[in-house]
mmCIF file of C-alpha atoms and ligand atoms in Angstrom:
data_model
loop_
_atom_site.group_PDB
_atom_site.id
_atom_site.type_symbol
_atom_site.label_atom_id
_atom_site.label_comp_id
_atom_site.label_asym_id
_atom_site.label_seq_id
_atom_site.Cartn_x
_atom_site.Cartn_y
_atom_site.Cartn_z
ATOM 1 C CA UNK S 1 18.228 -27.199 24.921
ATOM 2 C CA UNK S 2 16.460 -26.494 28.204
ATOM 3 C CA UNK S 3 16.453 -22.710 27.911
ATOM 4 C CA UNK S 4 12.978 -21.275 27.507
ATOM 5 C CA UNK S 5 12.094 -19.623 24.239
ATOM 6 C CA UNK S 6 9.139 -17.368 23.543
ATOM 7 C CA UNK S 7 7.040 -17.265 20.410
ATOM 8 C CA UNK S 8 5.208 -13.954 20.020
ATOM 9 C CA UNK S 9 2.690 -12.983 17.387
ATOM 10 C CA UNK S 10 1.816 -9.310 17.433
ATOM 11 C CA UNK S 11 -0.652 -8.115 14.823
ATOM 12 C CA UNK S 12 -2.281 -4.929 13.679
ATOM 13 C CA UNK S 13 -4.174 -3.410 10.800
ATOM 14 C CA UNK S 14 -2.413 -0.161 9.957
ATOM 15 C CA UNK S 15 -4.053 0.555 6.637
ATOM 16 C CA UNK S 16 -4.902 -1.226 3.458
ATOM 17 C CA UNK S 17 -5.397 -0.918 -0.270
ATOM 18 C CA UNK S 18 -8.997 -0.270 -1.381
ATOM 19 C CA UNK S 19 -11.111 -0.569 1.761
ATOM 20 C CA UNK S 20 -10.182 -3.208 4.321
ATOM 21 C CA UNK S 21 -8.522 -5.575 1.831
ATOM 22 C CA UNK S 22 -4.760 -5.955 1.963
ATOM 23 C CA UNK S 23 -1.712 -4.100 3.266
ATOM 24 C CA UNK S 24 0.541 -2.679 0.555
ATOM 25 C CA UNK S 25 3.588 -4.949 -0.010
ATOM 26 C CA UNK S 26 5.895 -2.050 0.880
ATOM 27 C CA UNK S 27 4.299 -1.983 4.363
ATOM 28 C CA UNK S 28 5.133 -5.657 4.837
ATOM 29 C CA UNK S 29 8.684 -5.016 3.572
ATOM 30 C CA UNK S 30 9.034 -2.135 6.018
ATOM 31 C CA UNK S 31 8.014 -4.441 8.882
ATOM 32 C CA UNK S 32 10.630 -6.962 7.687
ATOM 33 C CA UNK S 33 13.228 -4.195 7.671
ATOM 34 C CA UNK S 34 12.424 -3.134 11.239
ATOM 35 C CA UNK S 35 12.401 -6.729 12.511
ATOM 36 C CA UNK S 36 15.677 -7.516 10.668
ATOM 37 C CA UNK S 37 17.141 -4.607 12.559
ATOM 38 C CA UNK S 38 15.769 -5.999 15.827
ATOM 39 C CA UNK S 39 17.432 -9.287 14.975
ATOM 40 C CA UNK S 40 20.747 -7.554 14.322
ATOM 41 C CA UNK S 41 20.458 -5.808 17.704
ATOM 42 C CA UNK S 42 19.839 -9.188 19.378
ATOM 43 C CA UNK S 43 16.295 -8.308 20.507
ATOM 44 C CA UNK S 44 14.778 -11.269 18.652
ATOM 45 C CA UNK S 45 16.160 -14.591 17.380
ATOM 46 C CA UNK S 46 14.026 -14.867 14.246
ATOM 47 C CA UNK S 47 10.909 -13.444 12.593
ATOM 48 C CA UNK S 48 8.389 -14.008 9.834
ATOM 49 C CA UNK S 49 6.073 -11.327 8.503
ATOM 50 C CA UNK S 50 2.768 -12.410 7.016
ATOM 51 C CA UNK S 51 -0.831 -11.228 6.862
ATOM 52 C CA UNK S 52 -4.473 -12.214 6.674
ATOM 53 C CA UNK S 53 -6.699 -9.803 4.750
ATOM 54 C CA UNK S 54 -5.736 -6.304 5.902
ATOM 55 C CA UNK S 55 -3.949 -7.440 9.083
ATOM 56 C CA UNK S 56 -0.165 -7.636 9.325
ATOM 57 C CA UNK S 57 1.054 -10.469 11.551
ATOM 58 C CA UNK S 58 4.551 -10.345 13.012
ATOM 59 C CA UNK S 59 5.778 -13.780 14.130
ATOM 60 C CA UNK S 60 8.842 -13.547 16.354
ATOM 61 C CA UNK S 61 11.011 -15.862 18.457
ATOM 62 C CA UNK S 62 13.119 -14.579 21.346
ATOM 63 C CA UNK S 63 14.275 -15.341 24.893
ATOM 64 C CA UNK S 64 12.753 -12.412 26.749
ATOM 65 C CA UNK S 65 9.475 -13.967 27.917
ATOM 66 C CA UNK S 66 5.916 -12.782 27.354
ATOM 67 C CA UNK S 67 4.898 -9.116 27.512
ATOM 68 C CA UNK S 68 8.451 -7.880 27.149
ATOM 69 C CA UNK S 69 8.861 -4.163 26.554
ATOM 70 C CA UNK S 70 11.565 -4.529 23.901
ATOM 71 C CA UNK S 71 9.582 -7.084 21.885
ATOM 72 C CA UNK S 72 6.369 -5.079 22.029
ATOM 73 C CA UNK S 73 8.347 -1.914 21.289
ATOM 74 C CA UNK S 74 9.916 -3.504 18.224
ATOM 75 C CA UNK S 75 6.496 -4.556 16.883
ATOM 76 C CA UNK S 76 5.095 -1.113 17.655
ATOM 77 C CA UNK S 77 7.920 0.544 15.696
ATOM 78 C CA UNK S 78 7.323 -1.760 12.743
ATOM 79 C CA UNK S 79 3.626 -0.815 12.722
ATOM 80 C CA UNK S 80 4.437 2.902 13.095
ATOM 81 C CA UNK S 81 6.789 2.764 10.120
ATOM 82 C CA UNK S 82 4.249 0.831 8.039
ATOM 83 C CA UNK S 83 1.604 3.421 9.012
ATOM 84 C CA UNK S 84 3.817 6.212 7.645
ATOM 85 C CA UNK S 85 3.852 4.470 4.262
ATOM 86 C CA UNK S 86 0.099 3.847 4.377
ATOM 87 C CA UNK S 87 -0.491 7.537 5.106
ATOM 88 C CA UNK S 88 1.819 8.607 2.306
ATOM 89 C CA UNK S 89 -0.158 6.480 -0.175
ATOM 90 C CA UNK S 90 -3.439 7.649 1.393
ATOM 91 C CA UNK S 91 -4.433 4.020 1.924
ATOM 92 C CA UNK S 92 -7.634 3.236 3.743
ATOM 93 C CA UNK S 93 -7.748 3.459 7.574
ATOM 94 C CA UNK S 94 -4.008 4.180 7.802
ATOM 95 C CA UNK S 95 -2.905 3.582 11.390
ATOM 96 C CA UNK S 96 -6.330 2.055 12.202
ATOM 97 C CA UNK S 97 -5.213 -0.114 15.137
ATOM 98 C CA UNK S 98 -2.653 2.248 16.684
ATOM 99 C CA UNK S 99 -4.752 3.967 19.306
ATOM 100 C CA UNK S 100 -2.059 6.094 20.885
ATOM 101 C CA UNK S 101 0.897 8.197 19.754
ATOM 102 C CA UNK S 102 2.912 7.414 22.854
ATOM 103 C CA UNK S 103 3.950 3.779 23.279
ATOM 104 C CA UNK S 104 4.009 2.839 26.964
ATOM 105 C CA UNK S 105 5.901 -0.469 26.931
ATOM 106 C CA UNK S 106 3.207 -2.976 25.967
ATOM 107 C CA UNK S 107 0.883 -3.160 22.982
ATOM 108 C CA UNK S 108 -1.983 -4.304 25.252
ATOM 109 C CA UNK S 109 -4.595 -1.582 25.340
ATOM 110 C CA UNK S 110 -2.760 0.296 22.593
ATOM 111 C CA UNK S 111 -4.570 -1.352 19.692
ATOM 112 C CA UNK S 112 -2.518 -4.248 18.278
ATOM 113 C CA UNK S 113 -3.350 -7.822 19.334
ATOM 114 C CA UNK S 114 -0.819 -10.200 20.844
ATOM 115 C CA UNK S 115 -0.572 -13.928 21.485
ATOM 116 C CA UNK S 116 2.603 -15.173 23.142
ATOM 117 C CA UNK S 117 3.797 -18.414 24.693
ATOM 118 C CA UNK S 118 6.996 -19.328 26.500
ATOM 119 C CA UNK S 119 8.158 -22.954 26.650
ATOM 120 C CA UNK S 120 11.112 -25.288 26.674
ATOM 121 C CA UNK S 121 11.631 -26.446 23.099
ATOM 122 C CA UNK S 122 10.957 -30.148 22.661
ATOM 123 C CA UNK S 123 12.922 -32.559 20.451
ATOM 124 C CA UNK S 124 10.607 -31.473 17.659
ATOM 125 C CA UNK S 125 8.326 -28.467 17.959
ATOM 126 C CA UNK S 126 5.702 -28.274 15.173
ATOM 127 C CA UNK S 127 3.488 -25.200 15.496
ATOM 128 C CA UNK S 128 0.381 -23.900 13.777
ATOM 129 C CA UNK S 129 -0.430 -20.204 13.501
ATOM 130 C CA UNK S 130 -4.104 -19.465 12.881
ATOM 131 C CA UNK S 131 -4.852 -15.946 11.663
ATOM 132 C CA UNK S 132 -8.359 -14.552 11.195
ATOM 133 C CA UNK S 133 -9.637 -11.382 9.552
ATOM 134 C CA UNK S 134 -13.048 -9.721 10.062
ATOM 135 C CA UNK S 135 -13.921 -11.474 13.296
ATOM 136 C CA UNK S 136 -13.463 -11.502 17.075
ATOM 137 C CA UNK S 137 -11.410 -13.549 19.594
ATOM 138 C CA UNK S 138 -14.341 -15.754 20.622
ATOM 139 C CA UNK S 139 -14.441 -17.079 17.037
ATOM 140 C CA UNK S 140 -11.749 -19.534 18.184
ATOM 141 C CA UNK S 141 -13.793 -20.804 21.151
ATOM 142 C CA UNK S 142 -15.791 -23.345 19.148
ATOM 143 C CA UNK S 143 -12.870 -24.879 17.205
ATOM 144 C CA UNK S 144 -10.591 -24.882 20.294
ATOM 145 C CA UNK S 145 -13.345 -26.517 22.382
ATOM 146 C CA UNK S 146 -13.653 -29.205 19.741
ATOM 147 C CA UNK S 147 -9.899 -29.698 19.632
ATOM 148 C CA UNK S 148 -9.172 -29.797 23.364
ATOM 149 C CA UNK S 149 -12.456 -30.944 24.945
ATOM 150 C CA UNK S 150 -14.109 -33.238 22.426
ATOM 151 C CA UNK S 151 -12.863 -36.825 21.979
ATOM 152 C CA UNK S 152 -15.103 -37.200 18.924
ATOM 153 C CA UNK S 153 -12.913 -34.538 17.274
ATOM 154 C CA UNK S 154 -9.515 -35.290 18.791
ATOM 155 C CA UNK S 155 -9.082 -39.046 19.008
ATOM 156 C CA UNK S 156 -5.796 -38.261 20.763
ATOM 157 C CA UNK S 157 -7.794 -37.338 23.892
ATOM 158 C CA UNK S 158 -8.666 -41.042 24.067
ATOM 159 C CA UNK S 159 -5.614 -42.802 22.631
ATOM 160 C CA UNK S 160 -2.672 -40.597 23.687
ATOM 161 C CA UNK S 161 -1.973 -41.149 27.420
ATOM 162 C CA UNK S 162 -0.659 -37.613 27.925
ATOM 163 C CA UNK S 163 -3.445 -35.880 26.032
ATOM 164 C CA UNK S 164 -5.885 -38.021 28.030
ATOM 165 C CA UNK S 165 -4.760 -36.239 31.232
ATOM 166 C CA UNK S 166 -6.673 -33.255 29.883
ATOM 167 C CA UNK S 167 -6.102 -29.535 29.562
ATOM 168 C CA UNK S 168 -6.464 -26.395 31.666
ATOM 169 C CA UNK S 169 -8.437 -23.685 29.893
ATOM 170 C CA UNK S 170 -7.970 -20.013 30.811
ATOM 171 C CA UNK S 171 -11.125 -18.118 29.896
ATOM 172 C CA UNK S 172 -11.307 -14.335 29.668
ATOM 173 C CA UNK S 173 -14.347 -12.208 30.259
ATOM 174 C CA UNK S 174 -13.398 -9.658 27.596
ATOM 175 C CA UNK S 175 -16.004 -7.145 28.746
ATOM 176 C CA UNK S 176 -15.087 -6.992 32.452
ATOM 177 C CA UNK S 177 -11.373 -7.871 32.078
ATOM 178 C CA UNK S 178 -11.614 -10.928 34.343
ATOM 179 C CA UNK S 179 -10.138 -14.397 33.943
ATOM 180 C CA UNK S 180 -10.754 -17.885 35.274
ATOM 181 C CA UNK S 181 -8.928 -21.180 34.710
ATOM 182 C CA UNK S 182 -10.984 -24.357 34.461
ATOM 183 C CA UNK S 183 -9.960 -27.963 33.904
ATOM 184 C CA UNK S 184 -11.075 -30.424 31.282
ATOM 185 C CA UNK S 185 -12.352 -33.132 31.217
ATOM 186 C CA UNK S 186 -13.859 -32.652 34.730
ATOM 187 C CA UNK S 187 -15.345 -29.223 34.055
ATOM 188 C CA UNK S 188 -15.977 -29.553 30.314
ATOM 189 C CA UNK S 189 -19.696 -28.821 30.493
ATOM 190 C CA UNK S 190 -19.216 -25.775 32.738
ATOM 191 C CA UNK S 191 -16.470 -24.510 30.416
ATOM 192 C CA UNK S 192 -18.884 -24.790 27.498
ATOM 193 C CA UNK S 193 -21.595 -23.082 29.508
ATOM 194 C CA UNK S 194 -19.386 -19.979 29.722
ATOM 195 C CA UNK S 195 -17.899 -20.139 26.235
ATOM 196 C CA UNK S 196 -21.267 -20.488 24.543
ATOM 197 C CA UNK S 197 -21.714 -16.768 25.245
ATOM 198 C CA UNK S 198 -19.376 -15.579 22.506
ATOM 199 C CA UNK S 199 -20.184 -11.917 23.217
ATOM 200 C CA UNK S 200 -18.354 -12.004 26.539
ATOM 201 C CA UNK S 201 -16.157 -15.076 27.014
ATOM 202 C CA UNK S 202 -13.198 -16.288 24.971
ATOM 203 C CA UNK S 203 -10.434 -18.835 25.437
ATOM 204 C CA UNK S 204 -7.137 -17.095 26.143
ATOM 205 C CA UNK S 205 -4.898 -20.070 26.795
ATOM 206 C CA UNK S 206 -4.881 -23.844 26.909
ATOM 207 C CA UNK S 207 -2.216 -25.687 28.918
ATOM 208 C CA UNK S 208 -1.305 -29.380 29.005
ATOM 209 C CA UNK S 209 -2.036 -31.191 32.284
ATOM 210 C CA UNK S 210 0.723 -33.668 31.407
ATOM 211 C CA UNK S 211 3.476 -31.110 32.012
ATOM 212 C CA UNK S 212 4.113 -30.259 28.344
ATOM 213 C CA UNK S 213 3.345 -26.580 28.944
ATOM 214 C CA UNK S 214 1.289 -24.222 26.785
ATOM 215 C CA UNK S 215 -0.766 -25.810 24.001
ATOM 216 C CA UNK S 216 -2.643 -22.820 22.582
ATOM 217 C CA UNK S 217 -2.897 -19.071 23.084
ATOM 218 C CA UNK S 218 -5.256 -16.541 21.495
ATOM 219 C CA UNK S 219 -5.028 -12.762 21.131
ATOM 220 C CA UNK S 220 -8.084 -11.696 23.115
ATOM 221 C CA UNK S 221 -7.719 -7.921 23.128
ATOM 222 C CA UNK S 222 -11.204 -6.542 22.435
ATOM 223 C CA UNK S 223 -10.248 -3.645 20.206
ATOM 224 C CA UNK S 224 -13.552 -1.817 20.067
ATOM 225 C CA UNK S 225 -13.865 -1.904 23.872
ATOM 226 C CA UNK S 226 -10.281 -0.684 24.243
ATOM 227 C CA UNK S 227 -10.859 2.190 21.856
ATOM 228 C CA UNK S 228 -14.291 3.029 23.250
ATOM 229 C CA UNK S 229 -15.552 3.284 19.674
ATOM 230 C CA UNK S 230 -15.466 1.267 16.504
ATOM 231 C CA UNK S 231 -12.010 1.101 14.945
ATOM 232 C CA UNK S 232 -12.174 -2.354 13.343
ATOM 233 C CA UNK S 233 -12.592 -5.920 14.510
ATOM 234 C CA UNK S 234 -9.921 -7.628 16.570
ATOM 235 C CA UNK S 235 -9.044 -10.097 13.808
ATOM 236 C CA UNK S 236 -7.422 -12.475 16.289
ATOM 237 C CA UNK S 237 -4.525 -14.904 15.993
ATOM 238 C CA UNK S 238 -4.179 -18.258 17.732
ATOM 239 C CA UNK S 239 -0.870 -20.093 18.215
ATOM 240 C CA UNK S 240 -0.872 -23.863 18.815
ATOM 241 C CA UNK S 241 1.932 -26.308 19.614
ATOM 242 C CA UNK S 242 1.195 -29.807 18.376
ATOM 243 C CA UNK S 243 1.912 -33.558 18.434
ATOM 244 C CA UNK S 244 3.317 -35.834 21.175
ATOM 245 C CA UNK S 245 0.842 -35.390 24.038
ATOM 246 C CA UNK S 246 -0.807 -32.395 22.365
ATOM 247 C CA UNK S 247 -3.399 -32.553 19.575
ATOM 248 C CA UNK S 248 -1.828 -33.621 16.269
ATOM 249 C CA UNK S 249 -1.592 -31.158 13.398
ATOM 250 C CA UNK S 250 -4.528 -32.886 11.706
ATOM 251 C CA UNK S 251 -6.591 -32.717 14.886
ATOM 252 C CA UNK S 252 -5.925 -28.982 15.109
ATOM 253 C CA UNK S 253 -7.134 -28.288 11.576
ATOM 254 C CA UNK S 254 -10.056 -30.729 11.497
ATOM 255 C CA UNK S 255 -12.775 -28.535 13.118
ATOM 256 C CA UNK S 256 -12.367 -26.004 10.317
ATOM 257 C CA UNK S 257 -13.875 -28.527 7.886
ATOM 258 C CA UNK S 258 -17.219 -27.676 9.510
ATOM 259 C CA UNK S 259 -18.864 -24.412 8.569
ATOM 260 C CA UNK S 260 -18.826 -22.063 11.564
ATOM 261 C CA UNK S 261 -20.758 -18.811 11.797
ATOM 262 C CA UNK S 262 -18.795 -16.025 13.481
ATOM 263 C CA UNK S 263 -19.366 -12.363 14.355
ATOM 264 C CA UNK S 264 -17.634 -9.614 12.376
ATOM 265 C CA UNK S 265 -17.596 -9.382 8.579
ATOM 266 C CA UNK S 266 -18.845 -6.125 6.985
ATOM 267 C CA UNK S 267 -18.446 -3.114 9.321
ATOM 268 C CA UNK S 268 -17.833 -5.568 12.180
ATOM 269 C CA UNK S 269 -21.601 -5.788 12.503
ATOM 270 C CA UNK S 270 -22.630 -9.037 10.803
ATOM 271 C CA UNK S 271 -22.574 -12.794 11.063
ATOM 272 C CA UNK S 272 -20.697 -14.654 8.352
ATOM 273 C CA UNK S 273 -19.269 -18.143 7.904
ATOM 274 C CA UNK S 274 -15.538 -18.744 8.404
ATOM 275 C CA UNK S 275 -13.783 -19.111 5.033
ATOM 276 C CA UNK S 276 -10.567 -21.141 5.351
ATOM 277 C CA UNK S 277 -8.041 -20.190 2.677
ATOM 278 C CA UNK S 278 -4.387 -19.612 1.856
ATOM 279 C CA UNK S 279 -2.660 -16.417 2.907
ATOM 280 C CA UNK S 280 -2.521 -15.481 -0.786
ATOM 281 C CA UNK S 281 -6.316 -15.873 -1.092
ATOM 282 C CA UNK S 282 -7.131 -13.965 2.092
ATOM 283 C CA UNK S 283 -8.264 -10.693 0.477
ATOM 284 C CA UNK S 284 -11.861 -10.263 1.683
ATOM 285 C CA UNK S 285 -13.599 -9.988 -1.673
ATOM 286 C CA UNK S 286 -17.262 -10.731 -0.927
ATOM 287 C CA UNK S 287 -19.043 -8.104 1.224
ATOM 288 C CA UNK S 288 -15.662 -7.505 2.912
ATOM 289 C CA UNK S 289 -15.303 -11.206 3.705
ATOM 290 C CA UNK S 290 -16.580 -13.708 4.524
ATOM 291 C CA UNK S 291 -14.393 -13.777 7.665
ATOM 292 C CA UNK S 292 -11.126 -15.367 6.567
ATOM 293 C CA UNK S 293 -9.210 -17.981 8.541
ATOM 294 C CA UNK S 294 -5.668 -18.934 7.517
ATOM 295 C CA UNK S 295 -3.364 -21.499 9.078
ATOM 296 C CA UNK S 296 0.377 -21.675 8.517
ATOM 297 C CA UNK S 297 2.756 -24.237 9.997
ATOM 298 C CA UNK S 298 6.377 -23.758 11.057
ATOM 299 C CA UNK S 299 8.772 -25.607 13.356
ATOM 300 C CA UNK S 300 10.613 -23.918 16.172
ATOM 301 C CA UNK S 301 14.139 -25.204 15.800
ATOM 302 C CA UNK S 302 16.823 -24.007 18.235
ATOM 303 C CA UNK S 303 14.817 -20.856 18.811
ATOM 304 C CA UNK S 304 14.324 -20.127 15.117
ATOM 305 C CA UNK S 305 11.528 -20.779 12.626
ATOM 306 C CA UNK S 306 11.987 -23.648 10.186
ATOM 307 C CA UNK S 307 9.658 -24.296 7.263
ATOM 308 C CA UNK S 308 10.451 -25.736 3.830
ATOM 309 C CA UNK S 309 13.068 -23.061 3.074
ATOM 310 C CA UNK S 310 16.672 -24.297 2.817
ATOM 311 C CA UNK S 311 18.406 -24.874 6.154
ATOM 312 C CA UNK S 312 20.232 -21.836 7.493
ATOM 313 C CA UNK S 313 18.622 -19.504 4.973
ATOM 314 C CA UNK S 314 18.442 -15.814 5.844
ATOM 315 C CA UNK S 315 16.512 -15.020 9.062
ATOM 316 C CA UNK S 316 13.047 -13.783 8.304
ATOM 317 C CA UNK S 317 12.908 -15.789 5.061
ATOM 318 C CA UNK S 318 10.630 -18.758 5.607
ATOM 319 C CA UNK S 319 8.338 -21.028 3.645
ATOM 320 C CA UNK S 320 5.610 -22.250 5.989
ATOM 321 C CA UNK S 321 3.130 -24.966 5.117
ATOM 322 C CA UNK S 322 -0.100 -23.233 4.125
ATOM 323 C CA UNK S 323 -2.669 -25.635 5.561
ATOM 324 C CA UNK S 324 -5.882 -24.213 4.136
ATOM 325 C CA UNK S 325 -4.574 -23.749 0.593
ATOM 326 C CA UNK S 326 -5.404 -27.173 -0.886
ATOM 327 C CA UNK S 327 -8.501 -28.386 -2.761
ATOM 328 C CA UNK S 328 -9.797 -30.454 0.193
ATOM 329 C CA UNK S 329 -10.868 -27.098 1.680
ATOM 330 C CA UNK S 330 -12.905 -26.209 -1.440
ATOM 331 C CA UNK S 331 -15.803 -28.088 0.152
ATOM 332 C CA UNK S 332 -15.942 -25.833 3.208
ATOM 333 C CA UNK S 333 -15.195 -22.708 1.170
ATOM 334 C CA UNK S 334 -18.211 -23.484 -0.957
ATOM 335 C CA UNK S 335 -20.342 -24.100 2.168
ATOM 336 C CA UNK S 336 -19.087 -20.848 3.656
ATOM 337 C CA UNK S 337 -20.307 -18.921 0.623
ATOM 338 C CA UNK S 338 -23.671 -20.735 0.698
ATOM 339 C CA UNK S 339 -24.229 -19.980 4.395
ATOM 340 C CA UNK S 340 -22.910 -16.423 4.132
ATOM 341 C CA UNK S 341 -25.117 -15.714 1.124
ATOM 342 C CA UNK S 342 -28.125 -17.074 2.987
ATOM 343 C CA UNK S 343 -27.369 -14.719 5.875
ATOM 344 C CA UNK S 344 -27.009 -11.818 3.426
ATOM 345 C CA UNK S 345 -30.540 -12.596 2.257
ATOM 346 C CA UNK S 346 -31.677 -11.145 5.602
ATOM 347 C CA UNK S 347 -30.228 -7.734 4.744
ATOM 348 C CA UNK S 348 -30.096 -5.543 7.852
ATOM 349 C CA UNK S 349 -32.220 -7.984 9.897
ATOM 350 C CA UNK S 350 -30.884 -10.285 12.594
ATOM 351 C CA UNK S 351 -29.335 -12.865 12.461
ATOM 352 C CA UNK S 352 -27.513 -11.358 9.437
ATOM 353 C CA UNK S 353 -26.576 -8.491 11.737
ATOM 354 C CA UNK S 354 -25.206 -8.951 15.267
ATOM 355 C CA UNK S 355 -27.290 -8.405 18.387
ATOM 356 C CA UNK S 356 -27.811 -4.651 18.973
ATOM 357 C CA UNK S 357 -25.140 -4.238 21.675
ATOM 358 C CA UNK S 358 -22.552 -6.068 19.558
ATOM 359 C CA UNK S 359 -23.003 -3.916 16.450
ATOM 360 C CA UNK S 360 -19.893 -1.874 15.697
ATOM 361 C CA UNK S 361 -22.052 0.593 13.776
ATOM 362 C CA UNK S 362 -25.594 1.552 14.732
ATOM 363 C CA UNK S 363 -27.872 4.494 14.050
ATOM 364 C CA UNK S 364 -30.461 3.317 16.576
ATOM 365 C CA UNK S 365 -29.722 5.870 19.357
ATOM 366 C CA UNK S 366 -30.126 8.735 16.869
ATOM 367 C CA UNK S 367 -33.310 7.303 15.413
ATOM 368 C CA UNK S 368 -34.774 6.792 18.907
ATOM 369 C CA UNK S 369 -33.797 10.329 19.863
ATOM 370 C CA UNK S 370 -35.573 11.755 16.825
ATOM 371 C CA UNK S 371 -38.669 9.753 17.703
ATOM 372 C CA UNK S 372 -38.875 10.557 21.423
ATOM 373 C CA UNK S 373 -41.813 12.892 20.935
ATOM 374 C CA UNK S 374 -43.601 10.659 18.439
ATOM 375 C CA UNK S 375 -43.579 7.451 20.484
ATOM 376 C CA UNK S 376 -46.897 6.895 22.253
ATOM 377 C CA UNK S 377 -47.650 4.553 25.100
ATOM 378 C CA UNK S 378 -49.834 1.562 24.176
ATOM 379 C CA UNK S 379 -53.168 1.449 25.954
HETATM 380 P P1 LIG H 1 3.158 -40.783 11.180
HETATM 381 O O1 LIG H 1 2.890 -42.237 11.499
HETATM 382 O O2 LIG H 1 3.049 -40.477 9.694
HETATM 383 O O3 LIG H 1 4.384 -40.276 11.835
HETATM 384 O O4 LIG H 1 1.923 -39.938 11.835
HETATM 385 C C1 LIG H 1 1.655 -39.987 13.194
HETATM 386 C C2 LIG H 1 0.645 -38.974 13.607
HETATM 387 O O5 LIG H 1 0.668 -38.530 14.732
HETATM 388 C C3 LIG H 1 -0.359 -38.496 12.644
HETATM 389 O O6 LIG H 1 -1.283 -37.684 13.267
HETATM 390 P P1 LIG H 2 -11.160 -4.658 9.616
HETATM 391 O O1 LIG H 2 -11.519 -4.887 11.057
HETATM 392 O O2 LIG H 2 -10.528 -5.874 8.996
HETATM 393 O O3 LIG H 2 -10.321 -3.440 9.480
HETATM 394 O O4 LIG H 2 -12.509 -4.449 8.801
HETATM 395 C C1 LIG H 2 -13.339 -3.388 9.156
HETATM 396 C C2 LIG H 2 -14.568 -3.270 8.336
HETATM 397 O O5 LIG H 2 -15.345 -2.382 8.583
HETATM 398 C C3 LIG H 2 -14.853 -4.231 7.276
HETATM 399 O O6 LIG H 2 -16.066 -3.955 6.633
HETATM 400 MG MG1 LIG H 3 -9.074 -2.585 8.252
HETATM 401 MG MG1 LIG H 4 -8.760 -6.830 9.468
#
């Protein structure tokens, strides 16, 4: 099949049960209903509705390309319908990520996050879908740098001739809405020089230099900048194709065995350590976290998702592999709690909290205003 297919993940937090914990199951069912309708209308070829923490993730396949009005419109409708239910139940932050009442054709700038890639389906197309809650897009920069730039992480960069050709990395300046594409391995150190500033730069896309097409894409919409005020963290997704000239599935998951400190967590204003877990275990139950990272695997097969569900089962019904569920991840979960607890020991002091201009909540301007007359110049 040489026709191009598109995999889109559009995600939003439109309300949750008891704080920022988990969408109500009826909200997920409503999204399934809306997407099943979209499938019937021929807008999409397949879908899978899942979540991480309080964020609903809509996985869709279709043939309309990236940024298509009908696809974004379908996702928007699903989130609007789910919001109605959340409001009816008076759930917390109902409609949190829907920043406008009037949908204008694309979810970008309207609140939800999106990661989409268009490609010609290979003979076998194994994909991983990373989904994070209580953190920001640049949280993926470290693991993706390890995966695509570091041969001590991805042995494939050394032993797979096509992976060895390297990768192009599109980096977004999320504050000034600028982008630049750089090439690895030649520019690896300069790429890292930018990405090390996680407050401004994030990887948007990684593309094979061996002609395989897109390898990874991240939702980089900076929600709090879009909204102009705090409405929640971005809670980004990252889609990766794998194997045969691209990093293997195991190479994609490996970096998450190291404990990584990311920005977000409670009130979007803290540092916490990534906690890899199953979708089922993704309710943020310790200080609204620690920031959860889930990873599910599905094939793209003739434009549809295929997991371990029976062949030709109903569209929308899938059984992905849940990569971070197993006991081998207990080690890093335990480290995550140790590191996160150590950070909590600092209370409201940095580095438990983010740098002042990254805090989603701050009372500092008010406090300074109250003190204007009391501050005295030092001699
Ligand atoms: P198999 O030999 O089990 O197919 O695995 C190959 C591979 O790429 C593992 O990363
Ligand atoms: P979310 O971004 O997941 O909605 O969390 C917001 C928050 O304030 C958590 O403490
Ligand atoms: Mg929330
Ligand atoms: Mg969330």
